[in-house]
Structure formats: structure tokens, C-alpha cells
């Protein structure tokens, strides 16, 4: 049999033609590096993030990218000033109005204070009178701001009638009932008011 000739290696051309296989290098090509996210060298150190559509900027300052891109904040860069909070609305003014028929009551109580002031008083009596005067002004303020219930207003009207008749014993009984029923909510003025009525009873004892 004839001998089998040896296999011949295919010859290679001197200048091979590159095959376009869809892959390429980004070395030395910064545009391609930004496109494919392969950023090295100065671009990588500049602080931008092209992967999120944000071109590299100098000194690490973020450069706005396309709409919808991610903005990276740099603490070293100047930040926008915080917007001041809107001012609070002004408080609603409290309506001040003396209830019907109560101005005459307040006038009679102030008249009682003037009567007690005209008398010769001891140091203790003077102290009680001052406490009573303060209590009347506190009562006036609570009446003006609607903090005295209707039932208590009726008691005050009855007490006022008693003081105008110099019937301070009856006024003291009404005051005691007011204290028992309204102390929790009205003690800020009832305490001093009690001193005022007690002083009137002391100076004008009942006549038999």
C-alpha cells in the first residue's frame, strides 16, 4: 500500500482580518468606557457615576445627568439653604363678654369691698380684704371668658341680693353652698371670696 502523506498545517495570512464578534475594548477609549461603565483613571477619581447617567465632574462634585438620573450629594459641596418653616397661625382670640345680669353682681361685690375698706381694720382683716379683692377680679375674668356655669351664676345673683340687704349671714350660707358644689373648678377665686364674706359677717353681725 502507498504511504499516507503527513497532514499539512493551514497557512495563516500575514495580516489577519479582525472578526467583529460584538466585543471590544474600552482601553484608551473614554467614551466607550462611559458607555459600558468601565471608568478608570481620572474619570474614576472624579466622583461621577456614569452607570447612573451622571457624567464625571471635577473635584467630586456631582454633575446633573439626564432626567431621572441619580444625583450624588457631596458633603464638601455647598448645600442649598434650608427653607424656613411657615409661621404658625395666630391664636384665635377668646371672646370676652359679661353674661347677662352679671355686671350688676360684680358692681355689688365691688361696693362691698369699698364698704369694708372704709372700716377700721386690723392687720389680719386688711389681709383678708386684699385676698377678697383679688378673688373678685378673678371671678370677673372667668365671667368674661365664659368659665362660670349658669347654675353658679344664679348663686352669685342670690348672694349679691343678700349683700345689698346687709344680710351677710345669708350671703355666707350661699357662699358655703357654692364652695361645696364648685370648689374643684372654681377654687382659684372661691378661697379669697370666702375671706371677704367672712369679714363682712364679722363686721356686720346679724341683729336679733
Coordinates of N, CA and C in Angstrom, one line a residue:
X1 N 0.9 -1.2 0.0 CA 0.0 0.0 0.0 C 0.9 1.2 0.0
X2 N 0.3 2.3 -0.6 CA 1.1 3.5 -0.7 C 1.1 4.2 0.6
X3 N 2.2 4.9 1.1 CA 2.2 5.6 2.4 C 1.3 6.8 2.4
X4 N 0.7 7.0 3.6 CA -0.2 8.2 3.8 C 0.6 9.4 4.0
X5 N 0.3 10.5 3.2 CA 1.1 11.7 3.3 C 0.8 12.4 4.7
X6 N 1.8 13.1 5.3 CA 1.5 13.8 6.6 C 0.5 15.0 6.4
X7 N -0.2 15.3 7.5 CA -1.2 16.4 7.5 C -0.5 17.7 7.4
X8 N -1.0 18.6 6.5 CA -0.4 19.9 6.3 C -1.1 20.9 7.2
X9 N -0.4 21.7 8.0 CA -1.0 22.8 8.8 C -1.4 23.9 7.9
X10 N -2.7 24.4 8.1 CA -3.2 25.5 7.2 C -2.3 26.8 7.5
X11 N -2.0 27.3 6.4 CA -1.2 28.6 6.4 C -2.0 29.7 6.9
X12 N -1.4 30.7 7.7 CA -2.1 31.9 8.2 C -1.7 33.1 7.4
X13 N -2.6 33.9 7.1 CA -2.3 35.1 6.4 C -1.4 36.0 7.3
X14 N -0.6 36.8 6.6 CA 0.3 37.7 7.3 C -0.4 38.8 8.1
X15 N -1.5 39.3 7.6 CA -2.3 40.3 8.3 C -3.7 39.8 8.5
X16 N -4.0 39.1 9.6 CA -5.3 38.6 9.8 C -6.4 39.6 9.9
X17 N -7.5 39.3 9.4 CA -8.7 40.2 9.4 C -9.4 40.1 10.8
X18 N -9.5 41.2 11.6 CA -10.3 41.0 12.8 C -11.7 40.6 12.6
X19 N -12.1 39.8 13.5 CA -13.5 39.3 13.4 C -14.4 40.2 14.4
X20 N -15.5 40.7 13.9 CA -16.4 41.5 14.7 C -17.3 40.6 15.5
X21 N -16.8 40.3 16.7 CA -17.6 39.3 17.5 C -18.5 40.0 18.5
X22 N -18.7 41.3 18.4 CA -19.6 42.1 19.3 C -18.9 42.5 20.6
X23 N -17.6 42.1 20.8 CA -16.9 42.6 22.0 C -15.8 43.5 21.6
X24 N -15.5 44.5 22.4 CA -14.5 45.4 22.2 C -13.8 45.9 23.4
X25 N -12.8 46.6 23.3 CA -12.0 47.0 24.5 C -12.3 48.5 24.7
X26 N -12.3 48.9 26.0 CA -12.5 50.3 26.3 C -11.2 51.0 26.7
X27 N -10.1 50.2 26.6 CA -8.8 50.8 27.0 C -8.5 51.9 26.0
X28 N -8.1 53.1 26.6 CA -7.8 54.2 25.7 C -9.0 54.8 25.0
X29 N -10.2 54.4 25.4 CA -11.4 54.9 24.7 C -12.3 55.4 25.8
X30 N -12.2 56.6 26.4 CA -13.0 57.1 27.5 C -14.5 57.1 27.2
X31 N -14.9 57.4 25.9 CA -16.3 57.4 25.5 C -16.9 56.0 25.7
X32 N -16.1 55.0 25.2 CA -16.6 53.7 25.3 C -16.6 53.3 26.8
X33 N -15.7 53.7 27.6 CA -15.7 53.4 29.0 C -16.9 54.0 29.7
X34 N -17.3 55.2 29.4 CA -18.5 55.8 30.0 C -19.7 55.0 29.5
X35 N -19.7 54.5 28.3 CA -20.9 53.8 27.7 C -21.1 52.5 28.4
X36 N -20.0 51.8 28.7 CA -20.1 50.4 29.2 C -19.8 50.4 30.7
X37 N -19.5 51.5 31.4 CA -19.4 51.5 32.8 C -18.0 51.2 33.2
X38 N -17.0 51.1 32.3 CA -15.6 50.8 32.6 C -14.9 52.1 32.7
X39 N -14.9 52.7 33.9 CA -14.3 54.1 34.0 C -13.0 53.9 34.9
X40 N -11.9 54.3 34.4 CA -10.7 54.2 35.2 C -9.9 55.5 35.1
X41 N -8.9 55.6 35.9 CA -8.0 56.8 35.9 C -8.7 58.0 36.4
X42 N -8.5 59.1 35.7 CA -9.0 60.4 36.2 C -10.5 60.4 36.3
X43 N -11.2 59.7 35.3 CA -12.7 59.7 35.4 C -13.2 59.0 36.6
X44 N -12.5 57.9 37.0 CA -13.0 57.2 38.1 C -12.7 58.0 39.4
X45 N -11.7 58.8 39.4 CA -11.4 59.6 40.6 C -12.3 60.9 40.7
X46 N -13.0 61.2 39.7 CA -13.7 62.5 39.6 C -15.0 62.4 40.4
X47 N -15.4 61.3 40.9 CA -16.6 61.3 41.7 C -17.9 61.0 41.0
X48 N -18.0 61.1 39.7 CA -19.2 60.9 39.0 C -19.5 59.4 38.9
X49 N -20.7 59.1 38.5 CA -21.2 57.7 38.3 C -21.9 57.5 37.0
X50 N -21.1 57.3 35.9 CA -21.8 57.2 34.6 C -22.8 56.0 34.5
X51 N -22.6 55.0 35.4 CA -23.6 53.9 35.3 C -25.0 54.4 35.6
X52 N -25.1 55.5 36.3 CA -26.5 56.0 36.6 C -26.8 57.3 35.8
X53 N -26.1 57.4 34.7 CA -26.3 58.6 33.8 C -25.8 59.9 34.3
X54 N -24.7 59.8 35.1 CA -24.2 61.0 35.7 C -22.7 61.2 35.2
X55 N -22.4 62.1 34.3 CA -21.0 62.3 33.9 C -20.1 62.7 35.0
X56 N -18.9 62.4 34.9 CA -17.9 62.7 35.9 C -17.7 64.2 35.9
X57 N -17.5 64.8 37.1 CA -17.3 66.2 37.3 C -16.1 66.5 38.1
X58 N -15.5 67.6 38.0 CA -14.3 68.0 38.7 C -14.5 68.0 40.2
X59 N -13.5 67.6 41.0 CA -13.4 67.7 42.4 C -14.5 66.9 43.1
X60 N -15.0 65.9 42.4 CA -16.0 65.1 43.1 C -17.4 65.7 43.2
X61 N -17.6 66.9 42.5 CA -18.9 67.5 42.6 C -19.8 66.8 41.6
X62 N -21.0 66.5 42.0 CA -21.9 65.8 41.1 C -22.4 66.7 40.0
X63 N -22.5 66.2 38.8 CA -22.9 66.9 37.6 C -24.3 66.4 37.3
X64 N -25.3 67.2 37.2 CA -26.6 66.7 36.9 C -26.6 65.9 35.6
X65 N -27.2 64.7 35.7 CA -27.4 63.9 34.5 C -28.7 64.1 33.8
X66 N -29.1 63.1 33.0 CA -30.3 63.2 32.3 C -31.5 63.1 33.2
X67 N -32.7 63.5 32.8 CA -33.9 63.4 33.7 C -34.0 62.0 34.2
X68 N -34.3 61.9 35.5 CA -34.5 60.5 36.1 C -33.2 60.0 36.6
X69 N -32.0 60.6 36.4 CA -30.7 60.1 36.8 C -30.6 60.3 38.3
X70 N -29.6 59.6 38.9 CA -29.4 59.7 40.4 C -28.3 60.8 40.6
X71 N -28.6 61.7 41.6 CA -27.7 62.8 41.9 C -27.0 62.4 43.2
X72 N -25.7 62.4 43.2 CA -24.9 62.1 44.4 C -24.5 63.3 45.1
X73 N -24.8 63.4 46.4 CA -24.5 64.6 47.1 C -23.1 64.5 47.7
X74 N -22.4 65.6 47.7 CA -21.1 65.7 48.2 C -21.1 66.6 49.4
X75 N -20.8 66.1 50.6 CA -20.9 67.0 51.8 C -20.0 68.2 51.7
X76 N -18.9 68.1 50.9 CA -18.0 69.2 50.8 C -18.5 70.3 49.9
X77 N -19.5 70.0 49.1 CA -20.0 70.9 48.1 C -21.0 71.8 48.9
X78 N -21.2 73.1 48.5 CA -22.2 73.9 49.1 C -23.6 73.3 49.0
X79 N -24.4 73.3 50.1 CA -25.7 72.7 50.1 C -26.7 73.9 50.0
X80 N -27.9 73.6 49.4 CA -28.9 74.6 49.4 C -29.4 75.0 50.8
X81 N -29.7 76.2 51.0 CA -30.2 76.7 52.3 C -31.5 76.0 52.7
X82 N -31.7 75.6 53.9 CA -33.0 75.0 54.4 C -34.1 76.1 54.3
X83 N -35.2 75.6 53.8 CA -36.4 76.5 53.7 C -36.9 76.7 55.1
X84 N -37.2 78.0 55.5 CA -37.8 78.2 56.9 C -39.2 77.7 56.9
X85 N -39.6 77.2 58.1 CA -40.9 76.7 58.3 C -41.9 77.9 58.3
X86 N -43.1 77.6 57.7 CA -44.1 78.6 57.7 C -44.5 79.1 59.1
X87 N -44.8 80.3 59.3 CA -45.2 80.8 60.6 C -46.5 80.2 61.1
X88 N -46.6 80.0 62.4 CA -47.8 79.4 63.0 C -48.9 80.5 62.9
X89 N -50.1 80.0 62.6 CA -51.3 80.9 62.6 C -51.5 81.6 63.9
X90 N -51.9 82.8 64.0 CA -52.2 83.5 65.3 C -53.3 82.8 66.0
X91 N -53.2 82.7 67.3 CA -54.3 82.1 68.1 C -55.6 82.8 68.0
X92 N -56.6 82.0 68.0 CA -58.0 82.6 67.9 C -58.3 83.4 69.2
X93 N -58.6 84.6 69.1 CA -58.9 85.4 70.3 C -60.1 84.9 71.1
X94 N -60.0 84.9 72.4 CA -61.1 84.4 73.2 C -62.2 85.5 73.3
X95 N -63.4 85.1 73.1 CA -64.5 86.0 73.1 C -64.7 86.5 74.6
X96 N -64.7 87.8 74.8 CA -64.9 88.4 76.1 C -66.2 89.1 76.2
X97 N -67.1 88.5 77.1 CA -68.4 89.1 77.2 C -69.0 88.8 78.5
X98 N -69.5 89.8 79.2 CA -70.1 89.6 80.5 C -71.5 89.0 80.3
X99 N -71.8 87.9 81.0 CA -73.1 87.3 80.9 C -74.2 88.3 81.3
X100 N -75.4 88.0 80.8 CA -76.5 88.9 81.1 C -76.8 88.9 82.6
X101 N -76.9 90.1 83.2 CA -77.3 90.2 84.6 C -76.1 90.1 85.6
X102 N -74.9 89.8 85.1 CA -73.8 89.5 86.0 C -73.0 90.8 86.2
X103 N -73.2 91.8 85.4 CA -72.4 93.1 85.7 C -73.0 93.7 87.0
X104 N -74.3 93.6 87.2 CA -74.8 94.2 88.4 C -74.3 93.4 89.7
X105 N -74.1 92.1 89.5 CA -73.5 91.3 90.6 C -72.1 91.8 90.9
X106 N -71.3 92.0 89.9 CA -69.9 92.5 90.1 C -69.9 93.9 90.7
X107 N -70.8 94.7 90.3 CA -70.9 96.1 90.9 C -71.2 96.0 92.4
X108 N -72.0 95.1 92.8 CA -72.4 94.9 94.2 C -71.2 94.4 95.0
X109 N -70.4 93.5 94.4 CA -69.3 92.9 95.1 C -68.2 94.0 95.3
X110 N -68.0 94.8 94.3 CA -67.0 95.9 94.4 C -67.5 96.9 95.4
X111 N -68.8 97.1 95.5 CA -69.4 98.0 96.5 C -69.1 97.5 97.9
X112 N -69.2 96.1 98.1 CA -68.9 95.5 99.4 C -67.5 95.7 99.8
X113 N -66.6 95.6 98.8 CA -65.1 95.8 99.1 C -64.9 97.3 99.5
X114 N -65.5 98.2 98.9 CA -65.4 99.6 99.3 C -65.9 99.9 100.7
X115 N -67.1 99.2 101.0 CA -67.6 99.3 102.3 C -66.7 98.8 103.4
X116 N -66.0 97.6 103.1 CA -65.1 97.1 104.1 C -63.9 97.9 104.2
X117 N -63.4 98.5 103.1 CA -62.2 99.4 103.2 C -62.4 100.6 104.0
X118 N -63.7 101.1 104.1 CA -64.0 102.3 104.9 C -64.0 102.1 106.4
X119 N -63.9 100.8 106.8 CA -64.0 100.5 108.2 C -62.6 100.4 108.8
X120 N -62.5 100.5 110.1 CA -61.3 100.3 110.8 C -60.9 98.8 110.9
X121 N -59.8 98.4 110.3 CA -59.5 97.0 110.1 C -58.1 96.7 110.8
X122 N -58.1 95.5 111.3 CA -56.8 95.0 111.9 C -55.9 94.6 110.7
X123 N -54.7 94.3 111.1 CA -53.8 93.8 110.0 C -54.3 92.5 109.4
X124 N -54.8 91.6 110.2 CA -55.4 90.4 109.6 C -56.6 90.7 108.7
X125 N -57.4 91.6 109.2 CA -58.6 92.0 108.4 C -58.2 92.6 107.1
X126 N -57.2 93.4 107.1 CA -56.7 94.0 105.8 C -56.2 93.0 104.9
X127 N -55.5 92.0 105.4 CA -55.0 90.9 104.5 C -56.2 90.1 103.9
X128 N -57.2 89.9 104.7 CA -58.4 89.1 104.2 C -59.1 90.0 103.1
X129 N -59.2 91.3 103.3 CA -59.8 92.1 102.4 C -59.1 92.2 101.0
X130 N -57.7 92.2 101.1 CA -57.0 92.2 99.8 C -57.1 90.8 99.1
X131 N -57.2 89.7 99.8 CA -57.5 88.5 99.2 C -58.8 88.4 98.6
X132 N -59.8 89.0 99.3 CA -61.2 89.1 98.7 C -61.2 89.9 97.5
X133 N -60.5 91.1 97.5 CA -60.5 91.9 96.3 C -59.9 91.2 95.1
X134 N -58.8 90.5 95.3 CA -58.2 89.7 94.2 C -59.2 88.7 93.7
X135 N -59.9 88.0 94.6 CA -60.8 87.0 94.2 C -61.9 87.5 93.3
X136 N -62.4 88.7 93.6 CA -63.5 89.3 92.8 C -63.0 89.6 91.4
X137 N -61.8 90.1 91.3 CA -61.2 90.3 89.9 C -61.0 89.0 89.1
X138 N -60.6 87.9 89.8 CA -60.5 86.6 89.2 C -61.9 86.1 88.7
X139 N -62.9 86.4 89.6 CA -64.3 86.0 89.2 C -64.7 86.8 88.0
X140 N -64.4 88.1 88.0 CA -64.8 88.9 86.8 C -64.2 88.4 85.5
X141 N -62.9 87.9 85.6 CA -62.2 87.4 84.4 C -62.9 86.1 83.9
X142 N -63.2 85.3 84.8 CA -63.8 84.0 84.5 C -65.2 84.2 83.9
X143 N -65.9 85.2 84.4 CA -67.2 85.5 83.8 C -67.1 86.0 82.4
X144 N -66.1 86.9 82.2 CA -65.9 87.4 80.9 C -65.5 86.4 79.8
X145 N -64.9 85.3 80.3 CA -64.4 84.3 79.3 C -65.3 83.1 79.4
X146 N -66.4 83.2 80.0 CA -67.4 82.1 79.9 C -67.1 80.8 80.7
X147 N -66.4 81.0 81.9 CA -65.9 79.9 82.7 C -66.7 79.7 84.0
X148 N -67.8 80.4 84.1 CA -68.7 80.3 85.2 C -70.0 79.7 84.7
X149 N -70.4 78.5 85.2 CA -71.6 77.9 84.7 C -72.9 78.7 85.1
X150 N -73.9 78.4 84.4 CA -75.2 79.1 84.7 C -75.7 78.9 86.1
X151 N -75.5 77.7 86.6 CA -76.0 77.4 88.0 C -75.3 78.2 89.0
X152 N -74.0 78.4 88.8 CA -73.2 79.2 89.7 C -73.5 80.7 89.6
X153 N -73.8 81.1 88.4 CA -74.2 82.5 88.2 C -75.5 82.8 89.0
X154 N -76.4 81.9 89.0 CA -77.6 82.1 89.8 C -77.3 82.2 91.3
X155 N -76.4 81.4 91.8 CA -76.0 81.5 93.2 C -75.4 82.9 93.5
X156 N -74.6 83.4 92.6 CA -73.9 84.7 92.7 C -75.0 85.8 92.7
X157 N -76.0 85.7 91.9 CA -77.1 86.7 91.9 C -77.8 86.7 93.3
X158 N -78.0 85.5 93.8 CA -78.7 85.4 95.2 C -77.8 86.0 96.2
X159 N -76.5 85.7 96.2 CA -75.5 86.3 97.1 C -75.5 87.8 97.0
X160 N -75.5 88.3 95.8 CA -75.4 89.8 95.6 C -76.6 90.4 96.2
X161 N -77.8 89.9 96.1 CA -79.0 90.4 96.7 C -78.9 90.5 98.2
X162 N -78.3 89.4 98.7 CA -78.2 89.4 100.2 C -77.2 90.4 100.7
X163 N -76.1 90.7 100.0 CA -75.1 91.7 100.4 C -75.7 93.1 100.3
X164 N -76.6 93.3 99.3 CA -77.2 94.6 99.2 C -78.2 94.9 100.3
X165 N -78.7 93.9 100.9 CA -79.6 94.0 102.0 C -78.8 93.9 103.4
X166 N -77.5 93.8 103.3 CA -76.7 93.7 104.5 C -77.0 92.4 105.3
X167 N -77.5 91.4 104.6 CA -77.8 90.1 105.2 C -76.6 89.2 104.9
X168 N -75.5 89.4 105.6 CA -74.3 88.7 105.3 C -74.3 87.3 105.9
X169 N -75.2 87.0 106.8 CA -75.4 85.6 107.3 C -75.9 84.8 106.1
X170 N -76.9 85.3 105.5 CA -77.5 84.6 104.3 C -76.5 84.5 103.2
X171 N -75.7 85.6 103.0 CA -74.7 85.6 102.0 C -73.6 84.5 102.3
X172 N -73.3 84.3 103.6 CA -72.3 83.3 104.0 C -72.8 81.9 103.7
X173 N -74.1 81.7 103.9 CA -74.7 80.4 103.7 C -74.7 80.0 102.2
X174 N -75.0 81.0 101.3 CA -74.9 80.8 99.9 C -73.5 80.6 99.5
X175 N -72.5 81.3 100.1 CA -71.1 81.1 99.8 C -70.6 79.7 100.1
X176 N -71.1 79.2 101.3 CA -70.8 77.8 101.7 C -71.3 76.8 100.7
X177 N -72.5 77.0 100.2 CA -73.1 76.1 99.2 C -72.3 76.1 97.9
X178 N -71.8 77.3 97.5 CA -71.0 77.4 96.3 C -69.7 76.7 96.5
X179 N -69.1 76.8 97.6 CA -67.8 76.1 97.9 C -68.0 74.6 97.8
X180 N -69.1 74.1 98.4 CA -69.3 72.7 98.4 C -69.5 72.1 97.0
X181 N -70.2 72.8 96.2 CA -70.6 72.3 94.8 C -69.6 72.7 93.7
X182 N -68.8 73.7 93.9 CA -68.0 74.2 92.8 C -66.5 74.3 93.1
X183 N -66.1 73.8 94.2 CA -64.7 74.0 94.6 C -63.7 73.5 93.7
X184 N -63.9 72.3 93.1 CA -62.9 71.7 92.2 C -62.6 72.6 91.0
X185 N -63.6 73.3 90.4 CA -63.3 74.1 89.2 C -63.2 75.6 89.5
X186 N -63.6 76.0 90.7 CA -63.6 77.5 91.0 C -62.8 77.9 92.2
X187 N -61.9 77.0 92.7 CA -61.2 77.3 94.0 C -60.3 78.5 93.8
X188 N -59.9 78.8 92.6 CA -58.9 79.9 92.4 C -59.4 81.2 92.9
X189 N -60.8 81.4 92.9 CA -61.3 82.6 93.4 C -62.2 82.4 94.6
X190 N -62.7 81.2 94.8 CA -63.6 81.0 95.9 C -62.9 81.1 97.3
X191 N -61.6 80.8 97.3 CA -60.9 80.8 98.6 C -60.8 82.3 99.1
X192 N -60.4 83.2 98.3 CA -60.3 84.6 98.7 C -61.7 85.2 98.9
X193 N -62.7 84.7 98.1 CA -64.0 85.2 98.2 C -64.6 84.9 99.6
X194 N -64.2 83.7 100.1 CA -64.7 83.2 101.4 C -64.2 84.2 102.5
X195 N -63.0 84.6 102.4 CA -62.4 85.6 103.3 C -63.2 86.9 103.3
X196 N -63.6 87.3 102.1 CA -64.3 88.6 102.0 C -65.7 88.5 102.7
X197 N -66.4 87.4 102.5 CA -67.7 87.3 103.1 C -67.6 87.1 104.6
X198 N -66.6 86.3 105.0 CA -66.3 86.1 106.5 C -66.0 87.5 107.1
X199 N -65.3 88.3 106.5 CA -65.0 89.6 107.0 C -66.3 90.5 107.2
X200 N -67.2 90.4 106.2 CA -68.4 91.1 106.2 C -69.3 90.6 107.4
X201 N -69.3 89.3 107.6 CA -70.1 88.8 108.7 C -69.5 89.2 110.0
X202 N -68.2 89.3 110.1 CA -67.5 89.8 111.4 C -67.8 91.2 111.7
X203 N -67.8 92.1 110.6 CA -68.1 93.5 110.8 C -69.5 93.9 110.9
X204 N -70.4 93.0 110.4 CA -71.8 93.3 110.4 C -72.5 92.0 110.9
X205 N -72.4 91.7 112.2 CA -73.0 90.5 112.7 C -74.5 90.6 112.6
X206 N -75.2 89.5 112.6 CA -76.7 89.6 112.5 C -77.3 90.2 113.7
X207 N -78.4 91.0 113.5 CA -79.1 91.7 114.5 C -80.4 90.9 114.9
X208 N -80.5 90.7 116.2 CA -81.7 89.9 116.6 C -82.6 90.8 117.4

